[in-house]
PDB file of C-alpha atoms and ligand atoms in Angstrom:
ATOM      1  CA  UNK Z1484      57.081  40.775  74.825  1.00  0.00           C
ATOM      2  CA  UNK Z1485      56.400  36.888  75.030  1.00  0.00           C
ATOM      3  CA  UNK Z1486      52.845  36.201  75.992  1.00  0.00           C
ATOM      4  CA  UNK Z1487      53.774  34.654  79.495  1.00  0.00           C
ATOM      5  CA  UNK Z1488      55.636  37.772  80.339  1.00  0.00           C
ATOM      6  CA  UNK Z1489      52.579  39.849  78.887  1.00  0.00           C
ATOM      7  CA  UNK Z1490      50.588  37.528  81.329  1.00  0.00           C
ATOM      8  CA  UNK Z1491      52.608  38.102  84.250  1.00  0.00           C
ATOM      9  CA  UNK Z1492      52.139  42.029  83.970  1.00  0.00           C
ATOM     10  CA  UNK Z1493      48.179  41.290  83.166  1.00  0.00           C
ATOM     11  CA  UNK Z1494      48.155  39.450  86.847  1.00  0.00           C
ATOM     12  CA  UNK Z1495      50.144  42.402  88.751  1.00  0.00           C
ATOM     13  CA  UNK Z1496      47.440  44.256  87.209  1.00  0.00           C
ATOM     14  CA  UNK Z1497      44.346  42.162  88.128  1.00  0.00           C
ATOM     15  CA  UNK Z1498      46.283  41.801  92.206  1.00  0.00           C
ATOM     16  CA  UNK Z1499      46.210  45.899  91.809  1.00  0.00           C
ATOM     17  CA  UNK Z1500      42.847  45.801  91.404  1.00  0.00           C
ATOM     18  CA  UNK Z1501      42.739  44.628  94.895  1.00  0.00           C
ATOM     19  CA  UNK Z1502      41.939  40.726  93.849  1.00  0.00           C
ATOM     20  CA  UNK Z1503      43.363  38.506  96.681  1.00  0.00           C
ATOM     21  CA  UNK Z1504      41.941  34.597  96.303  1.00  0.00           C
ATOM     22  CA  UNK Z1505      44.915  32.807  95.646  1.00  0.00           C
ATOM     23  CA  UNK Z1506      43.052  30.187  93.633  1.00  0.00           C
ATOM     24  CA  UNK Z1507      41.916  33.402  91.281  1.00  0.00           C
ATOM     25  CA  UNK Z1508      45.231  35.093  90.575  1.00  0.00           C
ATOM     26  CA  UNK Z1509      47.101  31.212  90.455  1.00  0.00           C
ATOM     27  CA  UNK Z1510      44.013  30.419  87.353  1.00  0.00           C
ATOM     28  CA  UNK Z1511      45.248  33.804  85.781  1.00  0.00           C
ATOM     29  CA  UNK Z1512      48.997  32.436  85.943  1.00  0.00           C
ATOM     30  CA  UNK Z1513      48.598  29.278  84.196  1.00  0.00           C
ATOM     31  CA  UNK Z1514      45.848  30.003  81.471  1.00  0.00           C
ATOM     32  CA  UNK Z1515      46.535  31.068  77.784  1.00  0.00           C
ATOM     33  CA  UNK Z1516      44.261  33.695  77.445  1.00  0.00           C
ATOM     34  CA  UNK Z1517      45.876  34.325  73.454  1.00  0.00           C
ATOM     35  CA  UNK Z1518      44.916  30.859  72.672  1.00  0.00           C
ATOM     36  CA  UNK Z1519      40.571  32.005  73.003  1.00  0.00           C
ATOM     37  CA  UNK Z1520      40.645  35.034  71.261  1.00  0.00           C
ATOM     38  CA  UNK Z1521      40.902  34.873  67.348  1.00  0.00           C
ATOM     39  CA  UNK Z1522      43.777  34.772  65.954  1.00  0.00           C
ATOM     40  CA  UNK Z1523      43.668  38.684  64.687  1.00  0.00           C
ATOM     41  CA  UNK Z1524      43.531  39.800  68.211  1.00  0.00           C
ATOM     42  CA  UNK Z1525      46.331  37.955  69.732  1.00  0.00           C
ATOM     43  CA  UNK Z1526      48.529  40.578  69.869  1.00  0.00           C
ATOM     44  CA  UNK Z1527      45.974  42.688  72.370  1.00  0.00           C
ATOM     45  CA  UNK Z1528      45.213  39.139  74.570  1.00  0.00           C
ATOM     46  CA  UNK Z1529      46.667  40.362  77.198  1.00  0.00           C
ATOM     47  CA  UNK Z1530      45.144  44.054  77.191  1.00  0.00           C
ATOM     48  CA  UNK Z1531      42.388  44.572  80.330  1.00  0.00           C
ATOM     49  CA  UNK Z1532      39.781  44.667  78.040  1.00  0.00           C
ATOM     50  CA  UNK Z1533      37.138  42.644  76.471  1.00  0.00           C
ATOM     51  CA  UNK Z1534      37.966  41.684  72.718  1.00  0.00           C
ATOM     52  CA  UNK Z1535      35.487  40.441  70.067  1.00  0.00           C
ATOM     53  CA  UNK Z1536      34.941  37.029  69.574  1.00  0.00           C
ATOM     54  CA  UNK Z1537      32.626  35.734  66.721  1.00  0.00           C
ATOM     55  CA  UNK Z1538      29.162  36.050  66.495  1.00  0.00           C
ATOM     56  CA  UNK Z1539      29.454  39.505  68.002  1.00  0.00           C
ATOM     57  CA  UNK Z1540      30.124  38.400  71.518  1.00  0.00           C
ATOM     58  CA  UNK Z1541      32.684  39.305  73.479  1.00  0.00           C
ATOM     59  CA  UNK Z1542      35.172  37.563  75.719  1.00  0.00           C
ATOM     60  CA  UNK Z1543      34.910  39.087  78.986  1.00  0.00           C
ATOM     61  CA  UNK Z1544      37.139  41.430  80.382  1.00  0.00           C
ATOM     62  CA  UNK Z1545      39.839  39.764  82.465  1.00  0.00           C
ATOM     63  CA  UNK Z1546      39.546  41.701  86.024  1.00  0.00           C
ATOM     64  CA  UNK Z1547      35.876  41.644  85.470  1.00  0.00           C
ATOM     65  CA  UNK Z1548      36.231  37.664  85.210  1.00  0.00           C
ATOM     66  CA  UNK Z1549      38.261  37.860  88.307  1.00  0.00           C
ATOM     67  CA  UNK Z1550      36.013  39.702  90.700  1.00  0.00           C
ATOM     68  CA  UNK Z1551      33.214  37.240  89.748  1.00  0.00           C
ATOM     69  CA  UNK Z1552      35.602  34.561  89.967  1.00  0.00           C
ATOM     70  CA  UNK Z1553      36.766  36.103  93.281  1.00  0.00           C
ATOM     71  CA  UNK Z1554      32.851  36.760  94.866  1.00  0.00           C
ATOM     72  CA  UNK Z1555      32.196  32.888  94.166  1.00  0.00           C
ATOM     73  CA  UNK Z1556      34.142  31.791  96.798  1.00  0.00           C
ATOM     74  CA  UNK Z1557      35.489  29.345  94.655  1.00  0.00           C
ATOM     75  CA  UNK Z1558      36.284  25.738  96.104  1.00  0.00           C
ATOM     76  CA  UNK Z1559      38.169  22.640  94.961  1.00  0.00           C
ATOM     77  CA  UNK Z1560      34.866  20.613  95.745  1.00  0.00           C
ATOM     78  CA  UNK Z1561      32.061  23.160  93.950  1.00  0.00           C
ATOM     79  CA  UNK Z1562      30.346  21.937  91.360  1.00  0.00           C
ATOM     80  CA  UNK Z1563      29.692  25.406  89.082  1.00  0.00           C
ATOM     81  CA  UNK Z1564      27.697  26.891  86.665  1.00  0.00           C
ATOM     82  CA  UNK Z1565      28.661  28.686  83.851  1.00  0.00           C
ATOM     83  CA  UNK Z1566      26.304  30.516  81.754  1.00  0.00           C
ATOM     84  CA  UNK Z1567      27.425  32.298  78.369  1.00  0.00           C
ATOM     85  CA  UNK Z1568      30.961  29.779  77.254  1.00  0.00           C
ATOM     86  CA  UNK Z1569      31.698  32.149  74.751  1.00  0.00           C
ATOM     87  CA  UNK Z1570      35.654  31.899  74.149  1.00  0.00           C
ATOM     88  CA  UNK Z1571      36.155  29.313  76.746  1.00  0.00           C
ATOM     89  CA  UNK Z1572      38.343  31.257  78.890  1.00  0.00           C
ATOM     90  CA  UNK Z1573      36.230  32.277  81.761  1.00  0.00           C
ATOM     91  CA  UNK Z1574      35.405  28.080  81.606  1.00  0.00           C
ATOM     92  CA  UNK Z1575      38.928  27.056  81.488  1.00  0.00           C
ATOM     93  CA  UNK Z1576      39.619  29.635  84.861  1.00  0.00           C
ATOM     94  CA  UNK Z1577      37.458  27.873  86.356  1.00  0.00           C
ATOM     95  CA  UNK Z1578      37.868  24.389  85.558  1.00  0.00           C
ATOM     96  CA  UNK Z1579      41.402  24.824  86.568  1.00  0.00           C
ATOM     97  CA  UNK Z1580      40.235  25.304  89.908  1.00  0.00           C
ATOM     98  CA  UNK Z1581      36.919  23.268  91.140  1.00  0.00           C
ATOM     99  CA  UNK Z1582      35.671  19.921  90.335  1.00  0.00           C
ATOM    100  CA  UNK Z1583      33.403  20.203  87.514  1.00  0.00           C
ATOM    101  CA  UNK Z1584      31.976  23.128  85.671  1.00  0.00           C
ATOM    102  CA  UNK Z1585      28.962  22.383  83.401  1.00  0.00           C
ATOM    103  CA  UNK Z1586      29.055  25.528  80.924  1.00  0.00           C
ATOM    104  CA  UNK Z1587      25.878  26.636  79.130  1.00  0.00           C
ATOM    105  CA  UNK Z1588      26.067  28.464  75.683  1.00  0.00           C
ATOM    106  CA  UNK Z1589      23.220  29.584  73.528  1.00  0.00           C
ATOM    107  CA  UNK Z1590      25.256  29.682  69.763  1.00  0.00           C
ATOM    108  CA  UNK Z1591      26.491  26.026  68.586  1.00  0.00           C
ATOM    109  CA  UNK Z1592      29.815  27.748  66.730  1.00  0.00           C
ATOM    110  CA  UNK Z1593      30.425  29.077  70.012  1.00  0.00           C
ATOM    111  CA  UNK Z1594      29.672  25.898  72.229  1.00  0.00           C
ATOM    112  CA  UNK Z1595      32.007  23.723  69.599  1.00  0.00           C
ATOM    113  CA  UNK Z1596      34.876  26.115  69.237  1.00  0.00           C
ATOM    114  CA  UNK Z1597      35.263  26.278  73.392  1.00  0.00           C
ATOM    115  CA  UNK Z1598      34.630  22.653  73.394  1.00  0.00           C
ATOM    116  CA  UNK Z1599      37.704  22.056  70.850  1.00  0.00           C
ATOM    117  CA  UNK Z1600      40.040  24.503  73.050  1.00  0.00           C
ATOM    118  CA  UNK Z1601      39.245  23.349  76.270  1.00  0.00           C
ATOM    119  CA  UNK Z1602      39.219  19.437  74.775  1.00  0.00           C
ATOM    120  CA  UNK Z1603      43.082  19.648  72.975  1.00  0.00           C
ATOM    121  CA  UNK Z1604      43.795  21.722  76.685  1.00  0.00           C
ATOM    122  CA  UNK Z1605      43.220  18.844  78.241  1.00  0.00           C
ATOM    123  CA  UNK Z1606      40.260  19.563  80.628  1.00  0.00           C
ATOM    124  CA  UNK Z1607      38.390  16.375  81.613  1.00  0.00           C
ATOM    125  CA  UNK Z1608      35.901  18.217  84.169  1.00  0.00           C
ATOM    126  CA  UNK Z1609      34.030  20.588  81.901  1.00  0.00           C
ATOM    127  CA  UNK Z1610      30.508  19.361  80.402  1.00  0.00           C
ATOM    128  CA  UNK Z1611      28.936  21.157  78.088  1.00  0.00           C
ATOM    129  CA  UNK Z1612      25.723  22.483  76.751  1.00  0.00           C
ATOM    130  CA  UNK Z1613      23.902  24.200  73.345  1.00  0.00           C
ATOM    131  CA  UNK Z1614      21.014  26.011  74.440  1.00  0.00           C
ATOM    132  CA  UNK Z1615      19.273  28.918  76.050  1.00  0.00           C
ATOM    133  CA  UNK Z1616      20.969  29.908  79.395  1.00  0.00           C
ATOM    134  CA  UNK Z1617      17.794  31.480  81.117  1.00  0.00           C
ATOM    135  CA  UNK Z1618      16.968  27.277  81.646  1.00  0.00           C
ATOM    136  CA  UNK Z1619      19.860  26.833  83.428  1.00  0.00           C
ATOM    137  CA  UNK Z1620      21.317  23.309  83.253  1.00  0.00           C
ATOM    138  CA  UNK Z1621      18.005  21.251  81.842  1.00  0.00           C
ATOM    139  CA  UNK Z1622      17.982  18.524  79.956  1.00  0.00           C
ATOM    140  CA  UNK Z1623      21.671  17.976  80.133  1.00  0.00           C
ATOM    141  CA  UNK Z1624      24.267  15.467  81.165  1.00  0.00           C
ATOM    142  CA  UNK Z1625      24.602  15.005  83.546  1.00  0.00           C
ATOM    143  CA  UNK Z1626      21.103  15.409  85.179  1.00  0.00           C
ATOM    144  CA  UNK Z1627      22.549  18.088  88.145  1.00  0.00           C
ATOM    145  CA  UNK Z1628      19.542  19.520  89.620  1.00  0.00           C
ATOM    146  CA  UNK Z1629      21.990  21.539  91.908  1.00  0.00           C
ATOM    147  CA  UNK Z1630      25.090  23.926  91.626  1.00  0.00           C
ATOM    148  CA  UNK Z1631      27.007  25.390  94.475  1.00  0.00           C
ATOM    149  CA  UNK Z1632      28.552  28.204  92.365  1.00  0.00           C
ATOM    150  CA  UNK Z1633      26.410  30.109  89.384  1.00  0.00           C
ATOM    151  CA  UNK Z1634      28.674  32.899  87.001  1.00  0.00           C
ATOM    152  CA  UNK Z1635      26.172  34.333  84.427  1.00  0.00           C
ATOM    153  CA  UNK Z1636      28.771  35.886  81.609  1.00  0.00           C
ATOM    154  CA  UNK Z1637      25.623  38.217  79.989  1.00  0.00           C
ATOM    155  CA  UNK Z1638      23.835  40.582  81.257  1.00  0.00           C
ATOM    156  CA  UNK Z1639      20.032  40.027  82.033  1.00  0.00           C
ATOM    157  CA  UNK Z1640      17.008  41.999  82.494  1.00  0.00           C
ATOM    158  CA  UNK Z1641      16.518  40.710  85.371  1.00  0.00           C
ATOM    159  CA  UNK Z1642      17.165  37.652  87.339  1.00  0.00           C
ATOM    160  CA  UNK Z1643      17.048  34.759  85.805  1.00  0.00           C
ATOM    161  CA  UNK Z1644      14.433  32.776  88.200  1.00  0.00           C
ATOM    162  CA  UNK Z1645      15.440  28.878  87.162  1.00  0.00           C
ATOM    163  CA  UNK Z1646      19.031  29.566  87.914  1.00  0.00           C
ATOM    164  CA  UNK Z1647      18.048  30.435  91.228  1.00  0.00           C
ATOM    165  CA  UNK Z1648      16.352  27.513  91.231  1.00  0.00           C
ATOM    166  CA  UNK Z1649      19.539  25.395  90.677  1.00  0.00           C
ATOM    167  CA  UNK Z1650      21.425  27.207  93.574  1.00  0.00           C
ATOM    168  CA  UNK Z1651      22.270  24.497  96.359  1.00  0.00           C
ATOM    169  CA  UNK Z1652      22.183  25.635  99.929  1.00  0.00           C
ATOM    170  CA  UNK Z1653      24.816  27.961 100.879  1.00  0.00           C
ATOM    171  CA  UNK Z1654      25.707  28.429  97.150  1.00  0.00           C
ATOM    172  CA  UNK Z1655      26.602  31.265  95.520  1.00  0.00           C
ATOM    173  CA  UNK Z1656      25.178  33.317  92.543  1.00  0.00           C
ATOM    174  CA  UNK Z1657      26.598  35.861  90.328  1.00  0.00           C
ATOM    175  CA  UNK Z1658      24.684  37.740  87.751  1.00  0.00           C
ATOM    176  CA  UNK Z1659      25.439  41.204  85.814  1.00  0.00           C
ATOM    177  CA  UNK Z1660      21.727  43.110  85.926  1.00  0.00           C
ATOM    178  CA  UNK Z1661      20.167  45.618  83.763  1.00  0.00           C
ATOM    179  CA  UNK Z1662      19.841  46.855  80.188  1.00  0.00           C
ATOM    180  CA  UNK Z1663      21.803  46.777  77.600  1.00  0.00           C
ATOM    181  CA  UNK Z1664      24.303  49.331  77.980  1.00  0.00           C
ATOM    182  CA  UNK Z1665      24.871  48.822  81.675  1.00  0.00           C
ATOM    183  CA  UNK Z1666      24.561  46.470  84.542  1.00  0.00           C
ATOM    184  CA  UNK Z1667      24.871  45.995  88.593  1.00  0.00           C
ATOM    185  CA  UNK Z1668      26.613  42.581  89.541  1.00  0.00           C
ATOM    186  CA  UNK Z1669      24.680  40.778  91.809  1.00  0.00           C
ATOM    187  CA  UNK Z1670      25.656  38.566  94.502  1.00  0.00           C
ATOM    188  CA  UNK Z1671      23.171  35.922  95.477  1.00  0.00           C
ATOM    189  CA  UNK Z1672      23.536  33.481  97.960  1.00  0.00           C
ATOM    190  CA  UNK Z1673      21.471  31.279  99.616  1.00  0.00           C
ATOM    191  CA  UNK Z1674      21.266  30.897 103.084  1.00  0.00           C
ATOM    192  CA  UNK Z1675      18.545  28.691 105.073  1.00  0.00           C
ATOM    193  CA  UNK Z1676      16.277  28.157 101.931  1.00  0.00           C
ATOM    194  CA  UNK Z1677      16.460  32.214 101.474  1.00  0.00           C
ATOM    195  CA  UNK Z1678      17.529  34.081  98.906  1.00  0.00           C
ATOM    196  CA  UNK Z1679      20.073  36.995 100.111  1.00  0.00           C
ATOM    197  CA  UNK Z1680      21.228  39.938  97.369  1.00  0.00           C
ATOM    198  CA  UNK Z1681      23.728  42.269  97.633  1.00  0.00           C
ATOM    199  CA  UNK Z1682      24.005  45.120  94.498  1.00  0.00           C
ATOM    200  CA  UNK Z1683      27.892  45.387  93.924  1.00  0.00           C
ATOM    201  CA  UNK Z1684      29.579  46.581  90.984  1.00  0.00           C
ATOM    202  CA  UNK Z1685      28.695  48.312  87.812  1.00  0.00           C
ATOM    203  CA  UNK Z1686      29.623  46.229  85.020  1.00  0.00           C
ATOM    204  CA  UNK Z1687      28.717  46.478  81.255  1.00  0.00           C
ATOM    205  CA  UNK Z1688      28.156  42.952  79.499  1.00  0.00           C
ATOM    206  CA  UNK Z1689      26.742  41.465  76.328  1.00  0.00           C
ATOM    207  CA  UNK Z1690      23.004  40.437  76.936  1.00  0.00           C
ATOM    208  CA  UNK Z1691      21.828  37.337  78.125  1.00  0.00           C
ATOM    209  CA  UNK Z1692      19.326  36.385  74.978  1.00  0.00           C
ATOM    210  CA  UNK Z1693      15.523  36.209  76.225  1.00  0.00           C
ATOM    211  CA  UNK Z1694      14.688  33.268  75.367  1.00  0.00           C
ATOM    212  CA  UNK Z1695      12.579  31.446  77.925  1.00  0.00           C
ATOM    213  CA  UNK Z1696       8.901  32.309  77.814  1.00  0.00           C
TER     214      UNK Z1696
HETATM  215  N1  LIG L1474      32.891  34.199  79.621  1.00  0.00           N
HETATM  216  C1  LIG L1474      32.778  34.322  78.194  1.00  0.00           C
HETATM  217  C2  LIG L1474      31.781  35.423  77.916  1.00  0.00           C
HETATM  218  C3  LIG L1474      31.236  35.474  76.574  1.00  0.00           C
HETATM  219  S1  LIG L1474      30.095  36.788  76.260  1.00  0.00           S
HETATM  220  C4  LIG L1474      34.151  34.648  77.616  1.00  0.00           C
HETATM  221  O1  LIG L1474      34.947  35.244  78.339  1.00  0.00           O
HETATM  222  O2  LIG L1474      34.420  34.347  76.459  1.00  0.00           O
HETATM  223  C5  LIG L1474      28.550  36.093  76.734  1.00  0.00           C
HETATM  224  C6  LIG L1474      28.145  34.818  76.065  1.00  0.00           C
HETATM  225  O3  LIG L1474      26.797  34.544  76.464  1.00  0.00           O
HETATM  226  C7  LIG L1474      28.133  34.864  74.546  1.00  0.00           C
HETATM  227  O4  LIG L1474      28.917  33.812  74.064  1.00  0.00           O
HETATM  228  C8  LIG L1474      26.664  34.694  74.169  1.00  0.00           C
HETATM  229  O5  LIG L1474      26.483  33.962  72.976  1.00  0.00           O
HETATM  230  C9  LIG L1474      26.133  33.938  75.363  1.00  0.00           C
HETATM  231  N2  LIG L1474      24.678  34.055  75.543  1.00  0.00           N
HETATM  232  C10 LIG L1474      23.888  35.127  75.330  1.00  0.00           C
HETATM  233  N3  LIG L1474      22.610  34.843  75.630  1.00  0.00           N
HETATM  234  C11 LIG L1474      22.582  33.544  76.052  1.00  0.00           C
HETATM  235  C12 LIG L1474      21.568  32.677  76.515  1.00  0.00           C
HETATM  236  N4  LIG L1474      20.277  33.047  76.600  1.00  0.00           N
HETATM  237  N5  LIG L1474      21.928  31.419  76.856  1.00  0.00           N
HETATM  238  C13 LIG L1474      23.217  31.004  76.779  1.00  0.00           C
HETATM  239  N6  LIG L1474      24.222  31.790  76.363  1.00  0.00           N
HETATM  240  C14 LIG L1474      23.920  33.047  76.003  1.00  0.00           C
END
C-alpha cells in the first residue's frame, strides 16, 4: 500500500480513538511520518506504535502524540514548547499548526538530524535547541521567557519545576509522570497565577534524562 494510503487508514485509526481537533487529525493528514523514522523501519511507519530511532530513543507513538497534541488546545497564535525533538515528527505536527515551536533536545545527533528533516521540509517556524530539557528554553534564541503550550515527549520523575516556570497565563502543560516503565499524563494549566493538575492517561515513555541539579 502507498504510504499516503497507509496514512489515511493510520488517521481513521487515530479519529477512532475518539480524537476530534480538526487542527490534530488535518497535521496527521499532511505529515510524512516514513520520512523520521530510519530508513529500516519505513515499512512499519505507519503502524500505531512507537519505533526506534537512534540513540535508543523512540519516536512516539502516533495516537499518543495526538491526545497530547489534542489536550494542548492547540492555536494558530501559541507559541509552544517542545521538549525531547527526537525524530522530528511530533515537531513537524506541530509546527504545521501554530506559530512557532522552539523544540528542546538533549543528544546533538538527534537535534541535527530533526533539524535537517524539518529544514529540507521547509519549516521556517521551528527553533531549535541542544541541551538538557529539565531547563526548559534557557539560554536560547530567541530569549522567550514564556510559552503558551508545553509537550514534554519523556517521561519524568516528577514535574519538571522550570517548565512550569515558562508556562504563560492560561497556558497549557503536558507532561508523562512516573518511573521508568510507566507514566500518568498530566495536564497543567495555569489559571490566575495558579497551577491546576489533572492526572489523565497512562502512558509509557522514554525518560526525560536528570540532568538539572
Ligand atoms: N516526540 C519525539 C519523541 C522522542 S523520545 C518523537 O516522536 O520522535 C524522547 C526524546 O527526549 C529523545 O529524543 C531523548 O533523547 C530526549 N530526551 C531525554 N531526556 C532529555 C532531556 N533531559 N532533555 C532534552 N531531551 C531529552
Amino acid at each position: 500500500m502507498r504510504f499516503e494510503d497507509q496514512r489515511l487508514r493510520l488517521l481513521e485509526d487515530i479519529k477512532a480513538s475518539g480524537i476530534t481537533d480538526p487542527a490534530v487529525l488535518s497535521a496527521f493528514s499532511k505529515i510524512p511520518r516514513e520520512d523520521y523514522v530510519l530508513p529500516e523501519f519505513k515499512e512499519y511507519a505507519y503502524r500505531n506504535r512507537p519505533l526506534p530511532i537512534s540513540m535508543e530513543q523512540t519516536i512516539s507513538q502516533p495516537s499518543m502524540i495526538a491526545i497530547m497534541m489534542s489536550e494542548l488546545k492547540l492555536k494558530p497564535s501559541d507559541r509552544v514548547l517542545e521538549i525531547g525533538t527526537g525524530s522530528g515528527y511530533q515537531t513537524a505536527l506541530l509546527a504545521s499548526i501554530v506559530k512557532e515551536v522552539c523544540t528542546v533536545e538533549l543528544h546533538d545527533s538527534l537535534s541535527l538530524g530533526a533539524q535537517k528533516i524539518l529544514k529540507a521540509a521547509g519549516f521556517k517556524n521551528i527553533y531549535y535547541r541542544i541541551g538538557d530539557g529539565w531547563a526548559g528554553w534557557e539560554k536560547a534564541y530567541p530569549a522567550y521567557k514564556e510559552f503558551d503550550k508545553i509537550v514534554v515527549s519523556a517521561a519524568a520523575e516528577e514535574v519538571p519545576s522550570r517548565l512550569c516556570e515558562q508556562l504563560a497565563e492560561g497556558g497549557i502543560m503536558v507532561v508523562p509522570v512516573g518511573g521508568s516503565l510507566s507514566q500518568i499524563l498530566h495536564i497543567i494549566v495555569r489559571e490566575e497565577g495558579m497551577l491546576k493538575t489533572r492526572q489523565a492517561y497512562p502512558c509509557a515513555f522514554v525518560p526525560l534524562v536528570k540532568k538539572v541539579k
